[in-house]
Amino acid sequence: MEAVLEKIEVLEQEFIVANRLGIHARVAAQIVKVAGQFESEIWIAKGGSKVSGKSILDVMTLVCPLGSKVQISAYGPDASEAVNALAVLFQTKFGEP
Amino acid sequence: MTEQCSKIIRGIGVSPGIAIGKAYLLERRRISISQHTLEDEKAVAEECKRFEAAVSKTEMELEDIKRRIHPGFTEHAQVLEVYQLILRDPPIHNETLRLILEEKLNAQLALVRSIRKAGERFSALDDEYIQSRIADLEAVGERVLRNLAGLEHNLLDEIKERVIIVAHDLSPADTAQLRLERTLGLVTDMGGRTSHTSIIARSLNIPAVVGTEVATKSVPHGAIIIVDGASGKVIANPTDEEVNLYHERKEEFENYLRAISRTAHFKARTQDGHLIDVEANIELQEEVVAAKDNGAEGIGLYRTEFFFMNRVDFPDEEALYNDYRELAELMAPKWVTMRTLDLGAEKLATWYPQIEEANPALGLRSIRLCLHYPDLFRTQLRAILRASDHAHNIRLMFPLVSGVGELLSAKKILREVKEELTRTRIPFDEKMPLGVMIEVPSAVAVADMLAREVDFFSIGTNDLIQYSIGIDRANEHVAYLYEPLHPAVLRFIRHTVAIGRRANIQVSLCGEMAGESLYTPILLGLQLTSLSMNPQAIPRVKNLICRSRAEDCRRFVAKVLRLRTADEIGRRLHTMMLEKFPEELRVFNPGILPNEEPPREDRSRTKRKLYS
């Protein structure tokens, strides 16, 4: 039990939504799919709200148009991998213009 | 004797043909939600299991539909992926389980509650896009509910006999599931000529009427109905006489179509030897098959905006390039005329900041919009240019050009894009012909000046009529003024053709007028030598061309151009058509037969829909 606890990492990074359409349903689907591959808890925050990165409805209700600043935080054994994987999505603009 | 009362519903005929059969109403088949409280722990555990089973089943069904989706509509497969995620999403899935466990609700009620709660979160947000996604939640919910109720999930699979499907709207998932052997015809409340359902119906030759607004409310489930996919008429509870009449029409239609289709692959030559080029207007690459089958000698108009409209995201250069290249290769060595984006500002609202316009028809649309967003325009031009290198059969066309200044601005961007490609050594067809659409009166007035800047003209009658007469064709109060036979419209066409001849550039006509066989003699008489139309109209128009003498048509047009009103010209035209091509009218345009003349108001309303 203790061994597991030791491994827990906490990571936070800020991203800017750079694709023209912002986080619409299909982009939210991409985020949730990637987040779902990790054991860590993943949270996405914007302004005053913070939602689970593993729920498509939550991510959509955050409403992130082009230019939104979002903070992604991960808590768990694979937190840094999770944040890195999500970083790739944001940096490649979800494969969109 | 009791007189049975039939009911006529009018919509937009989008796929010609006649279907007579039982109406199968998708809307009335909604599931009722049972509700009860669970008695004990055992019942609760059972209910959770039942819910999980229904979710798994739904997941498999969605996977299955995804595989069956028409290959041209891959973006719809992505919508289904969103559905799959919603299905397992904690606010739906876990919340439903919580309601079963804690509140002891039965699964159906628990699911309805959690979907409603999620929907409320969406509606609370001041965001139109997110609010519109409530439909996704409901679609997912309905599928699970169906499985919980032990119903066949697939409405269309339930249908055991050959029926006419009547639906509010058919989603891409529904259309993917359509059992064609069981579908006689389609009727929907929503939709237009270019909606997904219409295109599929046309390519599969299923008679279809869309945009009826009221069909699901007016047609009783199981009632006998007649669908006339040419005139857009739907008759519910027809009298015996009507049934007999339409049975005859159906047979006549099928025989006629068979006969004219046999000759559609030959070139269209008038009896006095004038060769007329007949091409197809298409919206999607998938329509190439229909275009070729119907004898198109090229693509006279590829409405590139459709590729942009039917998707959530914005296509990138690669996606566009692949689409254009494939289309060009499929049609080679025949010409493919690509019209750059012809979108209105309101249609781009999901991608760009919404612009409030008092009169969108006179607003930021089409080429104006492209010049306003040059990056978007460049992306499309790059994709077209790159695609042009493969078969050297692409022609480029700018829509809604209002004068030389605007054309030069567009040409400047085109030149820059070409230079950029040359610099980076990306090959393209340097001789790619460039044309403009003539659809604004100012363009007609300066046609001689435009002719010096381009290789061809294409007359777009839909807009030319709207702008010449100065009416908004979407405005029902003035829709009666939308008259293709208005003397001004005919003079504008004649003038443009004459200028084109003098400048020695090709002039074609690609508006809806080209595909209405009623106008074929007029267009021949106006000396057009190239017509582009929806693929299904090609055999009919070619047939009329081959049976006409260009010289006679010219004389006829010279005569009608002396008439002063569209009404007089129309009457003269009907008389001539009835004399020369009575069977064409009987089959495709029964509405104008003397014994069936509908009231005037009614006709203008149908007309408006036809052209909108």
XYZ file of C-alpha atoms in Angstrom:
709
model
C 0.000 0.000 0.000
C 2.717 2.393 0.991
C 4.712 1.582 -2.094
C 1.816 2.673 -4.248
C 1.344 5.882 -2.361
C 4.964 6.808 -2.851
C 4.583 6.615 -6.592
C 1.793 9.165 -6.776
C 2.742 12.234 -8.721
C 0.938 15.507 -9.074
C 1.381 17.431 -12.256
C -0.154 20.547 -13.651
C 0.320 22.314 -16.953
C -1.437 25.099 -18.799
C -2.528 24.874 -22.433
C -4.169 27.167 -24.934
C -6.877 25.829 -27.216
C -5.437 26.600 -30.628
C -7.728 24.899 -33.130
C -10.223 27.152 -34.834
C -13.329 25.341 -33.630
C -12.273 24.960 -30.023
C -13.188 21.912 -27.990
C -16.246 20.605 -29.821
C -17.707 17.131 -29.397
C -15.159 15.250 -31.464
C -12.221 17.012 -29.860
C -13.689 16.308 -26.429
C -13.922 12.681 -27.517
C -10.207 12.667 -28.352
C -9.281 14.142 -24.975
C -11.451 11.708 -23.042
C -10.135 8.743 -25.000
C -6.529 9.673 -24.234
C -7.272 10.509 -20.591
C -9.072 7.206 -20.226
C -5.877 5.296 -21.006
C -4.287 6.404 -17.742
C -4.827 5.344 -14.196
C -4.326 8.828 -12.774
C -7.138 11.169 -11.993
C -7.203 13.861 -14.620
C -8.795 17.267 -14.200
C -9.288 20.088 -16.607
C -9.894 23.577 -15.297
C -10.889 26.786 -16.988
C -11.779 29.999 -15.226
C -13.451 28.950 -12.008
C -14.587 25.499 -13.094
C -12.793 22.201 -12.908
C -14.067 18.990 -14.471
C -12.999 15.407 -14.943
C -10.907 14.840 -18.041
C -12.383 11.383 -18.338
C -15.958 12.503 -18.928
C -16.964 13.740 -22.366
C -19.980 15.566 -20.971
C -17.846 17.289 -18.350
C -15.267 18.344 -20.896
C -17.924 19.675 -23.237
C -19.650 21.675 -20.524
C -16.394 23.502 -19.870
C -17.004 25.328 -23.202
C -13.548 26.063 -24.586
C -13.498 28.071 -27.795
C -10.345 29.041 -29.684
C -7.912 30.843 -27.404
C -9.196 29.433 -24.092
C -6.605 28.839 -21.399
C -7.039 25.533 -19.617
C -5.078 23.942 -16.784
C -4.698 20.211 -16.881
C -3.762 18.428 -13.684
C -3.105 14.758 -13.104
C -2.805 12.861 -9.805
C -1.609 9.298 -9.837
C 1.083 6.825 -10.728
C 1.217 7.794 -14.414
C 0.519 11.503 -14.047
C 3.448 12.748 -16.091
C 2.742 10.330 -18.956
C -0.877 11.430 -18.939
C -0.042 15.124 -19.068
C 2.513 14.507 -21.817
C -0.006 12.574 -23.904
C -2.587 15.330 -23.520
C 0.067 17.943 -24.301
C 0.605 16.294 -27.680
C -3.113 16.620 -28.433
C -3.165 20.319 -27.580
C 0.083 21.043 -29.398
C -1.064 19.332 -32.585
C -4.347 21.250 -32.329
C -6.203 17.912 -32.249
C -5.248 17.402 -35.858
C -7.390 20.364 -36.887
C -6.661 23.726 -38.463
C -72.231 6.911 -51.178
C -69.479 8.045 -48.850
C -66.678 9.930 -50.472
C -63.272 8.964 -49.123
C -61.231 12.049 -48.448
C -57.618 12.027 -49.530
C -55.116 14.472 -48.157
C -52.388 16.154 -50.168
C -49.134 17.207 -48.560
C -46.567 19.171 -50.498
C -42.841 19.034 -50.065
C -39.726 19.079 -52.184
C -39.461 16.250 -54.671
C -35.829 15.217 -54.413
C -35.765 11.829 -56.075
C -38.186 11.270 -58.944
C -40.373 8.205 -59.176
C -43.674 7.077 -57.737
C -44.177 4.899 -54.682
C -47.515 3.571 -53.520
C -47.648 1.703 -50.249
C -48.129 1.627 -46.518
C -46.690 4.457 -44.465
C -44.325 3.412 -41.730
C -44.071 6.187 -39.197
C -40.839 6.241 -37.292
C -41.957 9.006 -34.940
C -45.000 7.243 -33.543
C -42.896 4.315 -32.510
C -41.449 5.976 -29.444
C -41.029 3.754 -26.450
C -43.066 4.373 -23.341
C -41.153 4.591 -20.108
C -42.279 2.261 -17.367
C -41.626 3.426 -13.844
C -41.585 1.609 -10.566
C -39.577 1.356 -7.359
C -37.481 -1.690 -6.811
C -38.572 -3.919 -3.946
C -35.397 -5.338 -2.448
C -31.641 -5.708 -2.772
C -32.037 -8.611 -5.140
C -34.232 -6.600 -7.483
C -31.735 -3.725 -7.323
C -28.855 -6.028 -8.243
C -30.890 -7.509 -11.081
C -31.765 -4.065 -12.385
C -28.121 -2.979 -12.386
C -27.223 -6.058 -14.369
C -30.066 -5.435 -16.782
C -28.841 -1.883 -17.331
C -25.253 -3.007 -17.919
C -26.467 -5.566 -20.424
C -28.459 -2.935 -22.294
C -25.414 -0.641 -22.361
C -23.173 -3.402 -23.725
C -25.727 -4.259 -26.356
C -26.018 -0.608 -27.389
C -22.262 -0.358 -27.604
C -22.118 -3.302 -29.969
C -24.933 -1.902 -32.077
C -23.146 1.418 -32.443
C -19.984 -0.402 -33.445
C -21.992 -2.305 -36.015
C -23.620 0.819 -37.488
C -20.228 2.464 -37.625
C -18.993 -0.338 -39.823
C -22.017 -0.105 -42.083
C -21.830 3.623 -42.664
C -21.666 4.687 -46.269
C -17.941 5.063 -47.019
C -18.411 8.623 -48.181
C -19.655 9.714 -44.794
C -16.771 8.846 -42.511
C -17.396 11.946 -40.428
C -20.650 10.349 -39.331
C -18.674 7.424 -38.000
C -16.942 9.912 -35.734
C -20.294 11.115 -34.464
C -20.994 7.524 -33.490
C -17.747 7.464 -31.540
C -19.008 10.423 -29.553
C -22.181 8.415 -28.900
C -20.123 5.518 -27.608
C -18.275 7.764 -25.171
C -21.500 9.349 -23.951
C -22.870 5.872 -23.346
C -20.103 5.090 -20.851
C -19.722 8.599 -19.513
C -19.831 8.793 -15.690
C -22.550 11.488 -15.536
C -24.816 9.133 -17.492
C -23.603 5.637 -16.740
C -22.583 6.003 -13.081
C -25.424 8.360 -12.324
C -27.959 5.872 -13.655
C -26.443 3.109 -11.541
C -26.481 5.404 -8.514
C -30.172 6.158 -9.015
C -30.920 2.450 -9.247
C -28.860 1.605 -6.170
C -29.724 4.531 -3.945
C -33.133 5.698 -5.074
C -34.272 2.214 -6.064
C -35.525 3.475 -9.405
C -36.002 1.064 -12.261
C -33.357 1.315 -14.955
C -35.459 3.094 -17.569
C -36.550 5.836 -15.228
C -33.049 6.153 -13.795
C -31.596 6.561 -17.270
C -34.201 9.101 -18.330
C -33.420 11.109 -15.185
C -29.655 11.079 -15.699
C -30.007 12.032 -19.353
C -32.347 14.850 -18.403
C -29.939 16.072 -15.754
C -27.043 16.090 -18.226
C -29.267 17.858 -20.747
C -30.058 20.531 -18.185
C -26.359 21.148 -17.672
C -26.039 21.671 -21.420
C -29.017 24.002 -21.684
C -27.775 26.067 -18.754
C -24.708 27.007 -20.783
C -25.081 29.990 -22.981
C -23.608 28.232 -25.966
C -25.635 27.291 -28.979
C -23.296 24.562 -30.098
C -23.276 22.775 -26.757
C -27.045 23.115 -26.475
C -27.460 21.509 -29.864
C -25.554 18.476 -28.581
C -28.512 17.577 -26.347
C -29.747 15.707 -29.410
C -26.739 13.384 -29.053
C -27.641 12.641 -25.436
C -31.194 11.852 -26.432
C -30.143 9.664 -29.330
C -27.909 7.612 -27.050
C -30.583 7.452 -24.364
C -33.192 6.232 -26.792
C -31.011 3.387 -27.987
C -30.408 2.144 -24.448
C -34.077 2.526 -23.543
C -35.039 0.467 -26.527
C -32.736 -2.309 -25.445
C -34.050 -2.102 -21.881
C -37.578 -2.432 -23.169
C -36.451 -5.509 -25.044
C -37.370 -3.897 -28.318
C -35.437 -4.401 -31.454
C -33.082 -1.460 -31.370
C -33.182 -1.026 -35.040
C -36.435 0.592 -36.005
C -35.713 -0.041 -39.598
C -34.958 -3.688 -38.932
C -38.383 -4.119 -37.379
C -40.042 -3.409 -40.645
C -41.257 -6.677 -42.035
C -42.929 -5.535 -45.224
C -42.163 -3.163 -48.033
C -43.143 0.262 -46.772
C -42.770 3.982 -47.322
C -40.798 5.445 -44.461
C -42.213 8.642 -42.988
C -39.896 10.332 -40.511
C -39.293 13.717 -39.009
C -35.716 13.527 -40.165
C -33.426 10.631 -40.928
C -30.046 10.734 -39.234
C -26.975 9.376 -40.986
C -27.169 6.395 -38.625
C -30.772 5.781 -39.695
C -29.901 6.061 -43.353
C -27.008 3.661 -42.898
C -29.493 1.160 -41.515
C -32.096 1.571 -44.229
C -33.073 -1.796 -45.600
C -33.405 -0.877 -49.191
C -35.216 -3.954 -50.287
C -37.944 -2.967 -47.854
C -38.050 0.721 -48.654
C -40.470 1.819 -51.330
C -40.129 5.508 -50.710
C -39.106 8.171 -48.210
C -40.972 11.143 -46.803
C -39.512 13.500 -44.211
C -40.584 16.689 -42.471
C -37.134 18.225 -42.679
C -34.423 18.410 -45.276
C -33.743 19.856 -48.700
C -32.314 18.775 -52.035
C -28.820 18.477 -50.656
C -29.520 16.790 -47.339
C -27.968 13.426 -46.724
C -31.255 11.537 -47.122
C -31.992 13.189 -50.461
C -28.630 12.351 -51.934
C -28.801 8.742 -50.833
C -32.390 8.432 -52.108
C -31.409 9.819 -55.503
C -28.373 7.637 -55.858
C -30.483 4.572 -55.048
C -33.506 5.652 -57.083
C -35.906 5.608 -54.159
C -38.742 8.104 -54.704
C -38.436 10.723 -51.989
C -40.163 13.884 -50.834
C -38.519 15.947 -48.089
C -39.232 19.239 -46.347
C -42.970 18.552 -46.012
C -42.894 20.088 -42.523
C -46.030 18.182 -41.495
C -45.838 14.629 -42.866
C -45.323 12.920 -39.516
C -48.284 14.798 -38.094
C -50.567 14.353 -41.092
C -49.894 10.813 -42.213
C -51.323 8.060 -40.001
C -49.116 5.037 -39.336
C -50.077 2.200 -41.645
C -52.115 4.385 -43.996
C -51.774 3.914 -47.711
C -49.883 6.812 -49.233
C -48.643 7.844 -52.637
C -45.269 9.551 -52.995
C -44.531 11.455 -56.167
C -40.823 12.180 -55.975
C -40.910 14.365 -59.084
C -43.571 16.889 -58.140
C -43.013 16.646 -54.381
C -46.585 15.569 -53.751
C -47.605 13.088 -51.046
C -51.193 11.823 -51.000
C -52.442 10.187 -47.807
C -55.514 7.961 -47.917
C -55.843 8.258 -51.687
C -59.120 7.494 -53.417
C -59.291 4.408 -55.634
C -59.139 6.674 -58.622
C -55.960 8.315 -57.399
C -54.386 4.934 -56.715
C -55.232 3.755 -60.217
C -54.004 6.980 -61.745
C -50.682 6.757 -59.924
C -50.247 3.078 -60.706
C -50.499 4.032 -64.341
C -48.110 6.928 -63.828
C -45.657 4.686 -62.067
C -45.644 2.230 -64.937
C -45.406 4.993 -67.443
C -42.563 6.594 -65.489
C -40.607 3.375 -65.338
C -41.079 2.560 -69.008
C -40.210 6.079 -70.047
C -37.112 6.157 -67.883
C -35.942 2.823 -69.242
C -36.396 4.060 -72.776
C -34.586 7.368 -72.360
C -31.807 5.879 -70.241
C -30.820 3.619 -73.084
C -29.768 6.592 -75.156
C -28.329 8.726 -72.347
C -24.796 7.563 -73.053
C -24.784 8.969 -76.544
C -23.839 12.550 -77.174
C -26.739 14.961 -77.275
C -27.126 16.249 -80.804
C -30.143 18.197 -81.989
C -31.919 17.009 -85.107
C -30.262 19.734 -87.094
C -26.823 18.654 -85.923
C -25.912 20.944 -83.008
C -23.865 19.159 -80.387
C -24.792 20.097 -76.820
C -22.485 19.313 -73.952
C -24.455 17.863 -71.033
C -22.675 17.760 -67.695
C -23.561 17.043 -64.079
C -23.835 19.225 -60.976
C -22.687 17.298 -57.936
C -22.260 17.959 -54.258
C -20.342 14.897 -53.197
C -17.768 12.663 -54.747
C -20.126 9.699 -54.325
C -22.395 11.211 -56.938
C -19.834 10.575 -59.640
C -21.324 7.126 -60.112
C -24.780 8.593 -60.682
C -23.301 11.214 -63.006
C -21.538 8.607 -65.121
C -24.480 6.196 -65.101
C -26.739 8.926 -66.349
C -24.424 9.864 -69.191
C -22.731 13.037 -67.929
C -19.973 14.285 -70.210
C -18.167 15.938 -67.333
C -18.802 17.667 -64.025
C -20.035 21.151 -64.879
C -20.360 22.179 -61.255
C -18.817 20.645 -58.175
C -20.384 22.432 -55.207
C -17.337 22.268 -52.988
C -19.115 23.804 -49.996
C -20.987 20.600 -49.325
C -17.797 18.934 -48.181
C -17.462 21.751 -45.650
C -21.058 21.821 -44.511
C -21.631 18.212 -43.558
C -19.019 18.077 -40.886
C -18.300 19.344 -37.418
C -14.737 20.363 -38.022
C -13.038 22.339 -40.697
C -11.422 20.217 -43.417
C -7.695 20.836 -43.856
C -5.783 21.140 -47.095
C -4.940 17.432 -47.191
C -8.568 16.368 -46.815
C -9.608 18.774 -49.565
C -6.748 17.758 -51.812
C -7.585 14.076 -51.459
C -11.237 14.715 -52.221
C -10.455 16.841 -55.292
C -7.773 14.511 -56.605
C -9.996 11.456 -56.298
C -12.849 13.237 -58.027
C -10.602 14.372 -60.876
C -9.202 10.892 -61.294
C -12.636 9.319 -61.276
C -13.831 11.633 -64.039
C -10.669 11.788 -66.155
C -10.307 12.545 -68.999
C -13.564 14.473 -68.725
C -13.635 17.955 -67.224
C -14.388 18.646 -63.585
C -15.397 22.239 -62.872
C -14.703 23.131 -59.259
C -16.542 26.097 -57.909
C -14.796 27.657 -54.942
C -16.712 27.912 -51.663
C -20.183 29.301 -52.170
C -21.202 29.669 -48.557
C -23.207 32.313 -46.777
C -21.926 33.843 -43.579
C -24.629 32.157 -41.528
C -23.461 28.729 -42.642
C -19.952 29.394 -41.449
C -21.049 30.443 -37.988
C -19.701 27.314 -36.378
C -16.229 28.066 -37.663
C -16.130 31.815 -37.608
C -17.539 34.541 -35.435
C -21.187 34.955 -36.303
C -21.940 38.055 -38.305
C -25.362 39.613 -37.917
C -26.710 40.469 -41.339
C -30.055 42.075 -42.062
C -30.079 40.582 -45.522
C -27.761 37.600 -45.924
C -28.614 37.208 -49.619
C -26.956 40.566 -50.203
C -24.321 39.992 -47.578
C -20.991 38.415 -46.935
C -21.307 35.232 -48.931
C -19.633 33.225 -51.649
C -16.563 34.861 -53.243
C -16.968 37.871 -50.928
C -16.651 35.605 -47.937
C -13.570 33.949 -49.442
C -11.933 37.317 -50.020
C -12.826 38.264 -46.456
C -11.139 35.144 -45.125
C -8.190 34.829 -47.508
C -6.548 32.037 -45.496
C -9.546 29.835 -46.010
C -9.594 30.728 -49.705
C -5.864 30.016 -50.093
C -6.248 26.620 -48.460
C -8.921 25.659 -50.941
C -7.031 27.058 -53.937
C -3.870 25.193 -52.916
C -5.829 21.952 -52.665
C -7.477 22.479 -56.067
C -4.203 23.438 -57.748
C -2.370 20.461 -56.313
C -5.166 18.142 -57.428
C -5.115 19.646 -60.929
C -1.715 18.126 -61.615
C -2.970 14.554 -61.715
C -5.228 14.385 -64.728
C -5.093 17.976 -66.001
C -8.870 17.977 -66.175
C -9.805 20.485 -63.466
C -11.356 23.834 -64.247
C -11.609 26.502 -61.561
C -14.640 28.725 -61.177
C -15.362 31.710 -58.918
C -18.992 32.205 -57.877
C -20.990 35.416 -57.446
C -18.386 37.658 -59.069
C -19.929 41.120 -59.334
C -17.330 42.875 -61.447
C -13.768 43.072 -62.697
C -12.387 44.514 -59.455
C -13.567 41.583 -57.397
C -12.352 39.144 -60.048
C -8.893 40.743 -60.038
C -8.688 40.438 -56.234
C -9.502 36.757 -56.473
C -7.073 36.286 -59.359
C -4.354 38.013 -57.355
C -4.720 35.488 -54.558
C -4.754 32.674 -57.096
C -1.527 34.001 -58.604
C 0.107 34.222 -55.186
C -0.866 30.672 -54.358
C 0.531 29.507 -57.691
C 3.797 31.336 -57.039
C 4.035 29.782 -53.614
C 3.545 26.311 -55.109
C 6.140 26.977 -57.777
C 8.607 28.178 -55.151
C 8.159 25.026 -53.126
C 8.225 22.885 -56.272
C 4.775 21.508 -55.863
C 3.413 20.718 -59.316
C 0.050 21.911 -60.632
C -1.671 22.300 -63.983
C -0.427 25.657 -65.204
C -3.024 25.757 -67.936
C -5.967 25.138 -65.611
C -8.879 27.068 -67.145
C -10.458 29.751 -64.990
C -14.088 30.802 -65.203
C -16.625 32.943 -63.409
C -20.233 32.378 -62.657
C -22.553 34.939 -64.108
C -25.244 35.324 -61.497
C -25.354 38.989 -60.532
C -26.842 41.558 -62.958
C -23.704 43.705 -62.677
C -21.676 40.792 -64.029
C -24.014 40.575 -67.027
C -23.584 44.290 -67.661
C -19.789 44.037 -67.689
C -19.637 40.548 -69.205
C -17.474 41.821 -72.076
C -14.865 43.061 -69.590
C -15.008 39.882 -67.516
C -14.638 37.816 -70.691
C -11.164 39.237 -71.240
C -10.060 37.953 -67.851
C -11.357 34.384 -67.938
C -11.604 31.237 -70.048
C -15.285 30.499 -69.577
C -18.605 31.688 -68.162
C -21.144 29.624 -66.321
C -24.572 31.147 -65.817
C -26.023 30.402 -62.395
C -29.721 30.963 -62.893
C -30.830 30.460 -59.291
C -29.085 33.585 -58.090
C -29.341 35.433 -61.380
C -33.138 35.234 -61.139
C -33.145 36.307 -57.507
C -30.886 39.295 -58.066
C -32.332 40.360 -61.431
C -35.854 40.537 -60.101
C -34.619 41.794 -56.748
C -36.413 39.259 -54.596
C -35.230 37.190 -51.702
C -36.182 33.719 -52.786
C -36.434 32.577 -49.183
C -39.042 35.242 -48.469
C -42.457 33.688 -48.973
C -44.188 37.029 -49.462
C -42.338 37.677 -52.691
C -41.552 34.124 -53.741
C -44.265 34.293 -56.419
C -42.001 36.750 -58.244
C -39.294 34.133 -58.626
C -39.852 33.629 -62.344
C -37.258 31.818 -64.433
C -39.154 32.904 -67.551
C -39.129 36.603 -66.697
C -38.195 38.434 -69.926
C -35.342 40.156 -68.066
C -33.824 36.819 -67.110
C -34.073 35.531 -70.665
C -32.514 38.730 -72.018
C -29.659 38.474 -69.512
C -28.944 34.906 -70.585
C -29.105 35.862 -74.249
C -26.744 38.786 -73.691
C -24.221 36.655 -71.781
C -24.237 33.997 -74.500
C -23.692 36.629 -77.173
C -20.771 38.209 -75.292
C -19.214 34.796 -74.762
C -19.427 34.032 -78.464
C -17.898 37.325 -79.424
C -15.025 36.788 -76.961
C -14.743 33.186 -78.089
C -15.109 31.697 -74.622
C -17.427 28.890 -73.599
C -20.719 29.763 -71.927
C -22.566 27.095 -69.998
C -25.590 27.224 -67.735
C -25.633 25.353 -64.448
C -28.655 26.544 -62.470
C -31.721 24.469 -61.683
C -33.194 25.703 -64.957
C -30.790 23.451 -66.855
C -32.189 20.339 -65.214
C -35.848 21.153 -65.744
C -36.760 19.608 -69.054
C -39.526 22.184 -69.421
C -36.874 24.825 -70.080
C -34.709 22.772 -72.440
C -36.235 24.241 -75.642
C -35.796 27.764 -74.251
C -32.134 27.180 -73.409
C -31.461 25.634 -76.812
C -33.174 28.622 -78.390
C -30.948 30.955 -76.371
C -28.030 29.196 -78.119
C -26.455 27.646 -75.073
C -24.174 24.787 -76.037
C -23.353 23.481 -72.594
C -25.747 22.630 -69.773
C -24.987 21.245 -66.344
C -27.635 19.724 -64.106
C -28.363 17.213 -61.365
C -27.348 13.771 -62.674
C -30.856 12.347 -62.626
C -32.090 14.988 -65.061
C -29.489 14.185 -67.727
C -31.335 11.405 -69.589
C -34.477 13.532 -69.790
C -32.735 16.627 -71.007
C -30.604 14.696 -73.505
C -33.745 13.034 -74.791
C -35.419 16.392 -75.397
C -32.288 17.809 -77.024
C -32.106 14.897 -79.436
C -35.735 15.367 -80.361
C -35.498 19.123 -80.896
C -34.328 21.219 -83.787
C -32.122 24.092 -82.596
C -33.437 26.259 -85.410
C -37.046 25.754 -84.276
C -36.086 26.558 -80.711
C -34.378 29.761 -81.798
C -37.459 30.840 -83.671
C -39.606 29.961 -80.677
C -37.399 31.999 -78.339
C -37.349 34.945 -80.731
C -41.122 34.869 -80.571
C -41.470 34.558 -76.802
C -38.894 37.281 -76.219
C -41.462 39.658 -77.645
C -43.924 38.715 -74.904
C -44.025 40.974 -71.906
C -44.647 38.747 -68.905
C -43.367 35.478 -67.516
C -46.957 34.243 -67.416
C -47.477 34.735 -71.133
C -44.146 33.091 -71.916
C -44.978 30.215 -69.592
C -48.343 29.616 -71.229
C -46.811 29.661 -74.681
C -44.124 27.232 -73.537
C -46.633 24.807 -72.007
C -48.680 24.778 -75.170
C -45.611 24.043 -77.248
C -44.386 21.332 -74.846
C -47.801 19.664 -74.735
C -47.771 19.529 -78.490
C -44.225 18.268 -78.895
C -43.395 16.303 -75.770
C -46.664 15.320 -74.073
C -45.220 12.203 -72.420
C -42.374 14.185 -70.825
C -44.910 16.437 -69.147
C -47.133 13.577 -68.071
C -44.244 11.746 -66.452
C -42.214 14.492 -64.834
C -44.349 17.556 -64.631
C -47.910 16.369 -64.074
C -48.609 19.576 -62.154
C -48.785 21.624 -65.312
C -51.183 19.399 -67.212
C -54.329 21.376 -67.945
C -56.663 19.055 -66.009
C -54.476 19.159 -62.941
C -53.472 22.759 -62.671
C -53.034 23.452 -58.967
C -54.092 26.818 -57.567
C -51.628 29.573 -58.310
C -50.513 30.375 -54.797
C -49.749 26.758 -54.300
C -47.585 26.560 -57.325
C -45.462 29.487 -56.423
C -44.916 27.973 -53.033
C -43.729 24.679 -54.518
C -41.564 26.595 -56.916
C -39.906 28.473 -54.135
C -38.993 25.254 -52.410
C -37.701 23.769 -55.595
C -35.206 26.526 -55.970
C -34.330 27.283 -52.416
